[in-house]
Amino acid sequence: MISVHNLSKRYGGRTVLADVSTRFPARQVTSLIGPNGAGKTTLLMMLARLLSPDQGEILLAEQPVHDIRLADYARRVATLRQSPGINLRLTVEELVGFGRFPYSRGTLTETDRHAVADAIEFLSLTPLRQAYIDELSGGQRQMAFLAMTIAQQTDCLLLDEPLNNLDMKHAVQIMRALRRLCDEQGRTVVLVIHDINFAANYSDRIVALKQGRLHFSGPVADTVTEARLQDLYDLDFDIVRSERGRLCNYFNPQGDWS
Amino acid sequence: MSIPSVLSLGFVLLCLVSLAVGVKPMAWHALLSLSGDAWTTLTASRLPRLAAVVLTGVGLPMCGVILQQIVRNRFVEPATSGGLDAARLGLLVSLILAPAMGTLGRMLFALVFCLAACALYLAIVRRIHFRNTVMVPVIGLMYGSVLSAIAEFYAYRHNILQSMQGWLLGDFSKIVEGNYEILYLTLPIILVTYLYAHRFTVLGMGEDMATSLGVSYAVTAGLGLLLVSVTVAVTVITVGTIPFVGLVIPNLVVLYYGEHLRHTLPIVALAGACLLLVCDLISRLLIYPFEIPIGLTAGSVGGVLFLLLILRRNR
């Protein structure tokens, strides 16, 4: 479990995160939602230790994260940034192999090869193993990066807008994969996501930020309600519940929401 | 036959041809006595030259590869990042401040200048986020020109502009036993580069990805710049500057073998050595018994190859 306590971050004179305290329970999928500029990515980058907070503390299993060596942290928490600007010419298999770097420092062992093969298999990327990532489509490339993150075999996965620029099919594939990682392998997943419907249907828990502050957090059933989402996004929501899940309709606001 | 085996075969043949070519006739059968004129020609001139060409041919593309991963741009090499110009400036400063200093001391001057210049270049490039990848080497070339201008002004003030022009072009013709041995420093550099190949690949994924894989960007980039600076420094003081080799070879290898450095570095090394051996032979044979400086031949051959590469990429 990751918990954060009174996190604050300022850029210049602008406060991007103010006094945020919340927790990300183990073996659950938690979605970070909120309008643009709410501080979601900033919070996620702090969990990944790619940004350091001005104030506050982050605990990984009750241990302050800045006490953990970077190399050890890489075996416990894996991060996938939004559209990682990798223009390296690597094959999918080579890329996923680098997910094993925290363990093997590069030269793959038998265990590493298994982990790589498993991760590729898990996302059904086997036919693309030998393809160069710079020749793949956006969706396939995102799947390859996710496979790399999975091969890192960390308890915790942090993902920044993993569905960005993906078509519906790839988006569903990725969300299903994250759900399975959590359910079948007991991993903890934290992701920043804009599509409220994916968040509502695939996560266990919602953490909502607005203007750098924690707006609300809790299980999906308690948080995905018309009143709370209207308040968060300043949009008129109509939530339809069916046996296949919730559908949040905000496309045709009623009344004046300009 | 696969490309690596063709390269290996070509490398061996080129080495033999390189040993056989020279102004002073050398009878192969006379070598069997392990002494005499022919033996001296071989050990004092031909072998040192071969070693120098091969070491430089392997070292320069390695520098290119490391810099390309650190800066994350395929068009960067010591010549397009100010490193080469800074090493020359360092050499100049050492010649003026301490003319009696030995090779090692001059090498250290060149090394420190090169390292500082590369670090500053990296800081500049990381600070400004360029949309266009070509901007990165263009900034490097401008930066290098500024360093060169400082060097030229400095040389002009001390009346050694003419001898400085001599180092502008790489030249293997003065390599004989006793004045090139510092080039062997490239060997451990090559070894360390190979051992750290995975880290440099991870660095090429960017600072964030490197951090999440547990690699410290600052430490690894610092090590990379040090490796590059040592290689550039020893090359500049023994041979001079040779453009394009560090650029063309890595880019050609990427096209066919990708950028998993542990797999591609041996091919880069072989291809670099072969290219420089061919350029050296052209230099020695084109106006035989005279020589053209290798900086000129490597510049032309490398330039044409680079042009083809860009055209191919844009196709």
Coordinates of C-alpha atoms in Angstrom, one line a residue:
Chain A
M1 CA 0.0 0.0 0.0
I2 CA 1.1 3.5 -0.7
S3 CA -0.1 6.4 1.4
V4 CA 0.7 10.1 1.0
H5 CA 0.5 12.6 3.8
N6 CA 0.1 16.4 3.4
L7 CA 1.9 16.5 0.0
S8 CA 2.5 20.0 -1.4
K9 CA 4.3 21.2 -4.6
R10 CA 4.8 24.6 -6.0
Y11 CA 6.2 25.6 -9.4
G12 CA 7.4 29.2 -9.2
G13 CA 4.5 31.0 -7.5
R14 CA 1.9 28.5 -8.5
T15 CA 0.6 25.8 -6.2
V16 CA 0.0 22.6 -8.1
L17 CA -0.6 20.4 -5.2
A18 CA -1.7 21.5 -1.8
D19 CA -1.9 19.4 1.3
V20 CA -3.0 16.2 -0.3
S21 CA -3.4 13.1 1.9
T22 CA -4.8 9.9 0.6
R23 CA -4.0 6.2 0.2
F24 CA -3.7 3.7 -2.6
P25 CA -4.6 0.3 -1.1
A26 CA -2.7 -2.9 -2.1
R27 CA -4.2 -5.2 -4.7
Q28 CA -6.6 -2.6 -6.0
V29 CA -6.9 -0.5 -9.1
T30 CA -7.0 3.2 -8.1
S31 CA -7.9 5.9 -10.7
L32 CA -6.7 9.4 -10.3
I33 CA -9.3 11.7 -11.9
G34 CA -10.0 15.4 -12.2
P35 CA -10.0 18.3 -14.6
N36 CA -6.8 19.4 -16.5
G37 CA -4.3 21.0 -14.2
A38 CA -5.7 19.3 -11.1
G39 CA -2.3 17.9 -10.1
K40 CA -3.0 14.3 -11.0
T41 CA 0.2 13.7 -13.0
T42 CA 2.3 15.7 -10.4
L43 CA 1.0 13.4 -7.7
L44 CA 1.7 10.3 -9.8
M45 CA 5.2 11.5 -10.6
M46 CA 5.9 12.0 -6.9
L47 CA 4.8 8.4 -6.2
A48 CA 7.2 7.4 -8.9
R49 CA 10.0 9.5 -7.3
L50 CA 10.4 11.4 -10.6
L51 CA 9.5 14.6 -8.7
S52 CA 10.1 15.4 -5.1
P53 CA 7.5 17.1 -2.9
D54 CA 8.1 20.4 -1.3
Q55 CA 6.3 19.2 1.8
G56 CA 4.8 16.0 3.0
E57 CA 5.7 12.4 3.0
I58 CA 5.1 9.3 0.8
L59 CA 5.1 5.9 2.5
L60 CA 5.4 2.6 0.7
A61 CA 4.3 -0.2 3.0
E62 CA 4.8 2.2 6.0
Q63 CA 8.4 3.0 4.9
P64 CA 9.3 6.6 3.7
V65 CA 10.1 6.3 0.0
H66 CA 13.1 8.6 0.1
D67 CA 14.8 6.0 2.4
I68 CA 14.6 3.4 -0.3
R69 CA 17.5 3.1 -2.7
L70 CA 16.6 4.0 -6.3
A71 CA 17.7 0.6 -7.5
D72 CA 15.5 -1.2 -4.9
Y73 CA 12.6 1.1 -5.6
A74 CA 12.7 0.0 -9.2
R75 CA 11.9 -3.6 -8.0
R76 CA 8.9 -2.5 -6.1
V77 CA 7.3 0.3 -8.2
A78 CA 7.2 0.5 -12.0
T79 CA 6.2 3.7 -13.8
L80 CA 5.0 4.2 -17.3
R81 CA 4.8 7.8 -18.3
Q82 CA 2.4 9.3 -20.8
S83 CA 3.7 8.6 -24.4
P84 CA 7.3 7.9 -23.3
G85 CA 9.3 9.7 -26.0
I86 CA 11.4 6.7 -26.8
N87 CA 12.7 6.9 -30.3
L88 CA 15.2 4.0 -29.8
R89 CA 15.2 1.3 -32.4
L90 CA 14.6 -1.8 -30.3
T91 CA 12.5 -4.8 -31.0
V92 CA 9.5 -5.4 -28.7
E93 CA 11.3 -8.3 -27.1
E94 CA 14.4 -6.2 -26.4
L95 CA 12.3 -3.4 -25.0
V96 CA 10.5 -5.7 -22.7
G97 CA 13.8 -7.2 -21.7
F98 CA 14.9 -3.8 -20.3
G99 CA 12.0 -4.1 -17.9
R100 CA 14.2 -6.7 -16.2
F101 CA 17.1 -4.2 -15.8
P102 CA 16.4 -3.6 -12.0
Y103 CA 17.1 -7.3 -11.4
S104 CA 19.8 -8.4 -13.9
R105 CA 21.5 -5.1 -14.8
G106 CA 21.1 -6.0 -18.4
T107 CA 22.3 -9.5 -19.1
L108 CA 19.2 -11.6 -19.0
T109 CA 19.0 -14.8 -16.9
E110 CA 16.7 -17.7 -17.4
T111 CA 14.2 -16.1 -14.9
D112 CA 14.4 -12.9 -16.8
R113 CA 13.6 -14.6 -20.1
H114 CA 10.6 -16.2 -18.5
A115 CA 9.3 -12.9 -17.1
V116 CA 9.8 -11.3 -20.5
A117 CA 8.0 -14.1 -22.3
D118 CA 5.2 -14.1 -19.7
A119 CA 4.7 -10.3 -20.0
I120 CA 4.6 -10.5 -23.8
E121 CA 2.2 -13.5 -23.7
F122 CA 0.0 -11.7 -21.1
L123 CA -0.7 -8.9 -23.5
S124 CA -0.9 -11.2 -26.6
L125 CA 2.1 -9.5 -28.2
T126 CA 3.8 -12.7 -29.2
P127 CA 3.4 -12.2 -33.0
L128 CA 5.1 -8.8 -32.6
R129 CA 8.1 -10.0 -30.6
Q130 CA 10.6 -9.3 -33.4
A131 CA 9.0 -6.1 -34.6
Y132 CA 10.8 -2.8 -34.1
I133 CA 8.9 -0.5 -31.8
D134 CA 9.4 2.5 -34.1
E135 CA 7.5 0.7 -36.8
L136 CA 4.4 -0.2 -34.7
S137 CA 1.1 1.6 -34.5
G138 CA 0.5 3.8 -31.5
G139 CA -1.7 1.2 -29.8
Q140 CA 0.8 -1.6 -30.3
R141 CA 3.6 0.6 -29.0
Q142 CA 1.7 1.4 -25.9
M143 CA 1.1 -2.3 -25.3
A144 CA 4.8 -3.0 -25.7
F145 CA 5.6 -0.3 -23.1
L146 CA 3.0 -1.8 -20.8
A147 CA 4.6 -5.2 -21.3
M148 CA 7.9 -3.7 -20.3
T149 CA 6.4 -2.3 -17.1
I150 CA 4.7 -5.6 -16.4
A151 CA 8.0 -7.5 -16.9
Q152 CA 9.5 -5.4 -14.1
Q153 CA 7.3 -7.6 -11.8
T154 CA 6.8 -4.9 -9.2
D155 CA 4.0 -5.0 -6.7
C156 CA 3.0 -1.6 -7.7
L157 CA 2.4 -0.1 -11.2
L158 CA 2.0 3.6 -11.9
L159 CA 0.6 4.7 -15.2
D160 CA 0.1 8.2 -16.5
E161 CA -2.8 8.3 -19.0
P162 CA -2.1 4.9 -20.5
L163 CA -5.1 5.3 -22.9
N164 CA -3.9 8.5 -24.5
N165 CA -4.4 8.5 -28.2
L166 CA -5.6 4.9 -28.3
D167 CA -8.5 3.5 -30.2
M168 CA -11.4 1.9 -28.3
K169 CA -10.2 -1.6 -28.8
H170 CA -6.7 -1.0 -27.5
A171 CA -8.1 1.1 -24.7
V172 CA -10.3 -1.8 -23.6
Q173 CA -7.4 -4.3 -24.0
I174 CA -5.1 -2.2 -21.8
M175 CA -7.8 -1.7 -19.1
R176 CA -8.6 -5.4 -19.1
A177 CA -5.0 -6.2 -18.7
L178 CA -4.6 -3.9 -15.7
R179 CA -7.7 -5.4 -14.1
R180 CA -6.3 -8.9 -14.6
L181 CA -2.9 -7.9 -13.2
C182 CA -4.7 -6.8 -10.1
D183 CA -7.2 -9.7 -9.8
E184 CA -4.9 -12.6 -11.0
Q185 CA -1.5 -11.4 -9.8
G186 CA -2.4 -9.3 -6.8
R187 CA -0.7 -6.2 -8.1
T188 CA -1.5 -2.6 -7.1
V189 CA -2.3 -0.3 -10.0
V190 CA -2.5 3.5 -9.8
L191 CA -3.4 5.3 -13.0
V192 CA -4.2 8.8 -14.2
I193 CA -7.1 8.6 -16.5
H194 CA -9.4 11.1 -18.2
D195 CA -12.1 8.8 -19.5
I196 CA -14.5 8.7 -16.5
N197 CA -16.3 5.6 -18.0
F198 CA -13.1 3.6 -18.0
A199 CA -12.3 4.8 -14.5
A200 CA -15.8 3.9 -13.3
N201 CA -15.9 0.4 -14.8
Y202 CA -12.4 -0.8 -14.2
S203 CA -11.2 0.6 -10.9
D204 CA -11.8 -0.3 -7.3
R205 CA -11.2 3.2 -6.0
I206 CA -11.3 6.7 -7.2
V207 CA -9.1 9.6 -6.0
A208 CA -10.4 12.9 -7.4
L209 CA -8.3 16.1 -7.4
K210 CA -9.3 19.6 -8.3
Q211 CA -7.1 22.6 -8.4
G212 CA -4.3 20.8 -6.5
R213 CA -6.5 19.7 -3.7
L214 CA -8.0 16.3 -2.8
H215 CA -11.7 16.7 -3.8
F216 CA -12.9 13.3 -2.7
S217 CA -11.7 9.7 -2.6
G218 CA -13.3 6.3 -2.0
P219 CA -14.7 3.2 -3.5
V220 CA -16.3 3.5 -7.0
A221 CA -19.8 2.9 -5.6
D222 CA -19.5 5.9 -3.3
T223 CA -17.7 8.3 -5.5
V224 CA -19.1 7.8 -9.0
T225 CA -22.4 9.6 -8.4
E226 CA -24.1 12.4 -10.3
A227 CA -23.6 15.0 -7.6
R228 CA -19.9 14.4 -7.0
L229 CA -19.0 14.2 -10.6
Q230 CA -21.0 17.4 -11.4
D231 CA -19.2 19.1 -8.6
L232 CA -15.8 17.9 -9.8
Y233 CA -16.1 18.6 -13.5
D234 CA -18.7 21.4 -13.5
L235 CA -20.7 19.3 -16.0
D236 CA -24.1 17.8 -16.0
F237 CA -23.9 14.0 -15.4
D238 CA -26.4 11.3 -16.0
I239 CA -25.3 7.9 -14.7
V240 CA -27.0 4.9 -16.2
R241 CA -26.5 1.7 -14.3
S242 CA -26.9 -1.6 -16.0
E243 CA -25.7 -5.2 -15.4
R244 CA -22.7 -4.4 -17.6
G245 CA -21.6 -1.5 -15.3
R246 CA -22.0 2.2 -15.1
L247 CA -22.3 4.6 -18.0
C248 CA -21.6 8.2 -17.2
N249 CA -23.3 10.4 -19.8
Y250 CA -22.0 14.0 -19.8
F251 CA -22.2 14.5 -23.5
N252 CA -25.5 16.5 -23.7
P253 CA -25.6 18.7 -20.6
Q254 CA -29.1 19.8 -19.7
G255 CA -29.6 23.5 -19.1
D256 CA -26.9 26.1 -19.3
W257 CA -23.4 24.6 -18.6
S258 CA -21.4 26.8 -20.9
Chain B
M1 CA 27.0 -14.6 -45.7
S2 CA 25.9 -12.4 -42.9
I3 CA 27.1 -8.8 -42.6
P4 CA 29.1 -9.4 -39.4
S5 CA 31.1 -12.2 -41.1
V6 CA 31.7 -10.1 -44.2
L7 CA 32.9 -7.3 -41.9
S8 CA 35.3 -9.6 -40.0
L9 CA 36.7 -11.0 -43.2
G10 CA 37.0 -7.5 -44.7
F11 CA 38.7 -6.3 -41.5
V12 CA 41.4 -9.0 -41.7
L13 CA 42.0 -8.4 -45.4
L14 CA 42.2 -4.6 -44.9
C15 CA 44.7 -5.1 -42.0
L16 CA 46.9 -7.2 -44.3
V17 CA 46.7 -4.7 -47.2
S18 CA 47.4 -1.9 -44.8
L19 CA 50.6 -3.6 -43.6
A20 CA 51.7 -4.2 -47.2
V21 CA 51.2 -0.7 -48.4
G22 CA 53.9 1.9 -47.9
V23 CA 56.6 4.0 -49.5
K24 CA 59.5 1.9 -48.3
P25 CA 59.5 -1.5 -50.0
M26 CA 59.1 -4.3 -47.5
A27 CA 59.8 -7.9 -48.6
W28 CA 57.6 -10.3 -46.7
H29 CA 60.2 -13.1 -46.8
A30 CA 62.8 -10.8 -45.2
L31 CA 60.5 -10.6 -42.2
L32 CA 61.2 -14.2 -41.3
S33 CA 64.6 -13.3 -39.8
L34 CA 62.7 -11.1 -37.2
S35 CA 65.4 -8.4 -37.7
G36 CA 66.9 -6.2 -40.3
D37 CA 65.4 -3.4 -42.4
A38 CA 62.1 -5.0 -43.2
W39 CA 61.4 -5.9 -39.6
T40 CA 62.1 -2.4 -38.5
T41 CA 59.8 -1.0 -41.1
L42 CA 57.1 -3.4 -39.9
T43 CA 57.4 -2.8 -36.2
A44 CA 58.3 0.9 -36.1
S45 CA 56.0 2.2 -38.8
R46 CA 53.5 -0.2 -40.4
L47 CA 52.2 -1.9 -37.2
P48 CA 51.9 1.3 -35.2
R49 CA 50.0 2.9 -38.0
L50 CA 47.7 -0.1 -38.3
A51 CA 47.1 0.0 -34.6
A52 CA 46.4 3.7 -34.6
V53 CA 43.9 3.5 -37.5
V54 CA 42.1 0.5 -35.9
L55 CA 41.9 2.1 -32.4
T56 CA 40.7 5.4 -33.8
G57 CA 38.2 3.7 -36.1
V58 CA 36.8 1.8 -33.1
G59 CA 36.9 4.6 -30.6
L60 CA 35.3 7.4 -32.6
P61 CA 32.0 5.6 -33.4
M62 CA 31.9 4.4 -29.7
C63 CA 31.9 8.1 -28.7
G64 CA 29.2 8.8 -31.2
V65 CA 27.0 6.0 -29.8
I66 CA 27.5 7.1 -26.2
L67 CA 26.7 10.8 -27.0
Q68 CA 23.8 9.8 -29.1
Q69 CA 22.2 7.9 -26.2
I70 CA 23.0 10.6 -23.6
V71 CA 21.6 13.5 -25.7
R72 CA 19.0 11.2 -27.3
N73 CA 19.7 12.5 -30.8
R74 CA 21.1 10.4 -33.6
F75 CA 23.0 13.3 -35.2
V76 CA 25.3 14.0 -32.3
E77 CA 28.9 13.1 -32.2
P78 CA 32.0 14.8 -30.7
A79 CA 32.3 17.0 -33.9
T80 CA 28.7 18.2 -33.6
S81 CA 28.6 18.8 -29.9
G82 CA 31.7 21.0 -29.4
G83 CA 33.7 18.2 -27.8
L84 CA 36.3 18.0 -30.6
D85 CA 36.7 21.8 -30.7
A86 CA 37.1 22.0 -27.0
A87 CA 39.8 19.3 -27.0
R88 CA 41.7 21.2 -29.6
L89 CA 41.4 24.4 -27.5
G90 CA 42.6 22.4 -24.4
L91 CA 45.6 21.2 -26.4
L92 CA 46.4 24.7 -27.5
V93 CA 46.2 26.1 -24.0
S94 CA 48.5 23.4 -22.7
L95 CA 51.1 24.1 -25.5
I96 CA 51.1 27.8 -24.6
L97 CA 51.0 27.5 -20.8
A98 CA 53.4 24.6 -20.5
P99 CA 55.3 24.0 -23.7
A100 CA 57.5 21.4 -22.1
M101 CA 54.7 19.2 -20.9
G102 CA 54.6 15.6 -22.0
T103 CA 51.9 13.8 -23.9
L104 CA 50.0 12.7 -20.9
G105 CA 49.8 16.2 -19.5
R106 CA 48.6 17.6 -22.8
M107 CA 46.1 14.7 -23.0
L108 CA 44.7 15.7 -19.6
F109 CA 44.3 19.3 -20.7
A110 CA 42.4 18.2 -23.8
L111 CA 40.3 15.8 -21.7
V112 CA 39.3 18.4 -19.1
F113 CA 38.3 20.9 -21.8
C114 CA 36.4 18.3 -23.7
L115 CA 34.6 17.1 -20.7
A116 CA 33.6 20.6 -19.6
A117 CA 32.4 21.5 -23.0
C118 CA 30.3 18.3 -23.4
A119 CA 28.8 18.8 -20.0
L120 CA 27.8 22.4 -20.8
Y121 CA 26.4 21.3 -24.2
L122 CA 24.3 18.6 -22.5
A123 CA 23.1 21.2 -20.0
I124 CA 22.1 23.5 -22.8
V125 CA 20.4 20.8 -24.8
R126 CA 18.5 19.5 -21.8
R127 CA 17.3 23.0 -20.8
I128 CA 15.9 23.9 -24.2
H129 CA 13.4 21.5 -25.5
F130 CA 13.8 21.3 -29.3
R131 CA 10.8 20.2 -31.4
N132 CA 13.1 19.6 -34.3
T133 CA 15.8 16.9 -33.9
V134 CA 18.1 18.6 -36.4
M135 CA 18.3 21.7 -34.1
V136 CA 20.3 19.7 -31.5
P137 CA 23.3 19.1 -33.7
V138 CA 23.0 22.6 -35.3
I139 CA 23.3 24.1 -31.8
G140 CA 26.3 21.8 -31.3
L141 CA 27.9 23.0 -34.4
M142 CA 27.4 26.6 -33.5
Y143 CA 28.7 26.0 -30.0
G144 CA 31.7 24.2 -31.6
S145 CA 32.4 27.1 -33.9
V146 CA 32.4 29.5 -30.9
L147 CA 35.0 27.3 -29.2
S148 CA 37.0 27.1 -32.4
A149 CA 36.9 30.9 -32.8
I150 CA 38.2 31.3 -29.2
A151 CA 41.0 28.8 -30.1
E152 CA 41.9 30.6 -33.3
F153 CA 42.0 34.0 -31.6
Y154 CA 44.2 32.6 -28.8
A155 CA 46.5 30.9 -31.4
Y156 CA 46.6 34.1 -33.4
R157 CA 47.7 36.1 -30.3
H158 CA 50.5 33.6 -29.7
N159 CA 51.5 33.3 -33.3
I160 CA 50.8 29.6 -33.7
L161 CA 47.8 29.8 -36.0
Q162 CA 49.7 28.0 -38.7
S163 CA 50.7 25.0 -36.7
M164 CA 47.2 24.8 -35.2
Q165 CA 45.8 24.5 -38.7
G166 CA 47.8 21.3 -39.0
W167 CA 45.7 19.6 -36.2
L168 CA 42.5 20.6 -37.9
L169 CA 42.9 17.6 -40.2
G170 CA 43.5 14.2 -38.8
D171 CA 46.7 12.6 -40.2
F172 CA 48.1 9.2 -39.6
S173 CA 51.4 9.8 -41.6
K174 CA 53.3 10.9 -38.6
I175 CA 52.5 7.9 -36.5
V176 CA 55.6 5.9 -35.7
E177 CA 56.7 3.7 -32.7
G178 CA 57.0 5.9 -29.7
N179 CA 54.5 8.7 -30.4
Y180 CA 51.1 7.0 -30.6
E181 CA 51.1 4.6 -27.6
I182 CA 48.7 6.8 -25.6
L183 CA 46.0 5.7 -28.1
Y184 CA 46.0 2.4 -26.3
L185 CA 44.0 4.1 -23.6
T186 CA 41.1 3.6 -26.0
L187 CA 41.2 -0.1 -25.3
P188 CA 39.9 0.1 -21.7
I189 CA 37.4 2.7 -22.8
I190 CA 36.0 0.4 -25.4
L191 CA 35.8 -2.4 -22.7
V192 CA 34.0 -0.2 -20.2
T193 CA 31.6 1.1 -22.9
Y194 CA 30.7 -2.5 -23.7
L195 CA 30.2 -3.4 -20.1
Y196 CA 28.0 -0.4 -19.6
A197 CA 26.2 -0.8 -22.9
H198 CA 22.9 -1.7 -21.2
R199 CA 23.0 1.4 -19.0
F200 CA 23.6 3.6 -22.0
T201 CA 20.6 2.1 -23.8
V202 CA 18.5 2.7 -20.8
L203 CA 19.7 6.3 -20.8
G204 CA 18.6 6.6 -24.4
M205 CA 15.0 6.0 -23.1
G206 CA 15.1 9.3 -21.2
E207 CA 15.7 10.4 -17.7
D208 CA 12.3 9.4 -16.4
M209 CA 12.4 5.9 -17.8
A210 CA 16.0 5.4 -16.6
T211 CA 15.0 6.5 -13.1
S212 CA 12.1 4.1 -13.0
L213 CA 14.4 1.3 -14.0
G214 CA 16.7 2.3 -11.1
V215 CA 19.5 3.9 -13.2
S216 CA 20.8 7.2 -12.0
Y217 CA 20.8 9.6 -15.0
A218 CA 23.5 11.9 -13.6
V219 CA 26.0 9.2 -12.7
T220 CA 25.6 7.3 -16.0
A221 CA 25.7 10.4 -18.2
G222 CA 28.7 11.6 -16.3
L223 CA 30.5 8.3 -16.9
G224 CA 29.6 8.4 -20.6
L225 CA 30.9 11.9 -21.0
L226 CA 34.2 10.9 -19.3
L227 CA 34.6 7.9 -21.7
V228 CA 33.9 10.1 -24.7
S229 CA 36.3 12.8 -23.5
V230 CA 39.2 10.4 -22.9
T231 CA 38.8 8.9 -26.4
V232 CA 38.5 12.3 -28.0
A233 CA 41.5 13.7 -26.1
V234 CA 43.8 10.9 -27.1
T235 CA 42.7 10.9 -30.7
V236 CA 43.1 14.7 -31.0
I237 CA 46.6 14.7 -29.7
T238 CA 47.9 11.7 -31.6
V239 CA 45.9 11.8 -34.9
G240 CA 44.0 15.1 -35.1
T241 CA 40.3 15.5 -35.9
I242 CA 38.4 13.0 -38.1
P243 CA 34.8 14.1 -38.8
F244 CA 31.7 12.0 -39.6
V245 CA 33.0 8.5 -38.6
G246 CA 31.3 8.8 -35.2
L247 CA 28.1 9.8 -37.0
V248 CA 27.9 7.6 -40.0
I249 CA 28.8 4.2 -38.5
P250 CA 26.3 4.2 -35.6
N251 CA 23.5 5.5 -37.9
L252 CA 24.2 2.8 -40.5
V253 CA 24.2 0.0 -37.8
V254 CA 21.0 1.3 -36.3
L255 CA 19.2 0.8 -39.6
Y256 CA 19.9 -2.9 -39.7
Y257 CA 20.5 -4.0 -36.2
G258 CA 18.6 -1.5 -34.0
E259 CA 20.0 0.1 -30.8
H260 CA 20.3 -2.7 -28.3
L261 CA 23.9 -1.6 -27.7
R262 CA 25.2 -4.9 -26.2
H263 CA 24.3 -6.5 -29.5
T264 CA 25.3 -3.7 -31.8
L265 CA 28.5 -2.3 -30.3
P266 CA 30.8 -5.1 -31.7
I267 CA 29.3 -4.5 -35.2
V268 CA 29.8 -0.7 -34.7
A269 CA 33.4 -1.4 -33.7
L270 CA 34.2 -3.6 -36.7
A271 CA 32.4 -1.3 -39.2
G272 CA 34.2 1.8 -37.8
A273 CA 37.6 0.1 -38.0
C274 CA 36.9 -1.1 -41.6
L275 CA 35.7 2.3 -42.7
L276 CA 38.8 4.1 -41.3
L277 CA 41.1 1.4 -42.8
V278 CA 39.5 2.0 -46.2
C279 CA 39.8 5.8 -45.8
D280 CA 43.5 5.4 -44.7
L281 CA 44.3 3.2 -47.8
I282 CA 42.7 5.8 -50.1
S283 CA 44.7 8.5 -48.3
R284 CA 47.9 6.6 -48.9
L285 CA 47.4 5.4 -52.4
L286 CA 45.5 8.2 -54.2
I287 CA 48.7 10.4 -54.8
Y288 CA 51.2 7.7 -54.0
P289 CA 54.0 8.1 -52.8
F290 CA 52.5 11.2 -51.1
E291 CA 49.6 11.2 -48.7
I292 CA 46.3 13.0 -48.3
P293 CA 45.4 13.7 -44.6
I294 CA 42.8 11.2 -43.4
G295 CA 40.7 14.0 -42.1
L296 CA 40.1 14.9 -45.7
T297 CA 39.3 11.4 -47.0
A298 CA 37.2 10.4 -44.0
G299 CA 35.4 13.7 -44.3
S300 CA 34.5 13.1 -47.9
V301 CA 33.7 9.4 -47.7
G302 CA 31.8 10.0 -44.4
G303 CA 30.0 13.0 -45.8
V304 CA 28.8 11.1 -48.9
L305 CA 27.6 8.2 -46.8
F306 CA 25.8 10.6 -44.4
L307 CA 24.1 12.3 -47.3
L308 CA 22.9 8.9 -48.6
L309 CA 21.7 8.1 -45.1
I310 CA 19.6 11.2 -44.8
L311 CA 18.1 10.8 -48.3
R312 CA 17.2 7.2 -47.5
R313 CA 15.5 8.2 -44.3
N314 CA 13.4 10.8 -46.0
R315 CA 12.3 8.4 -48.7

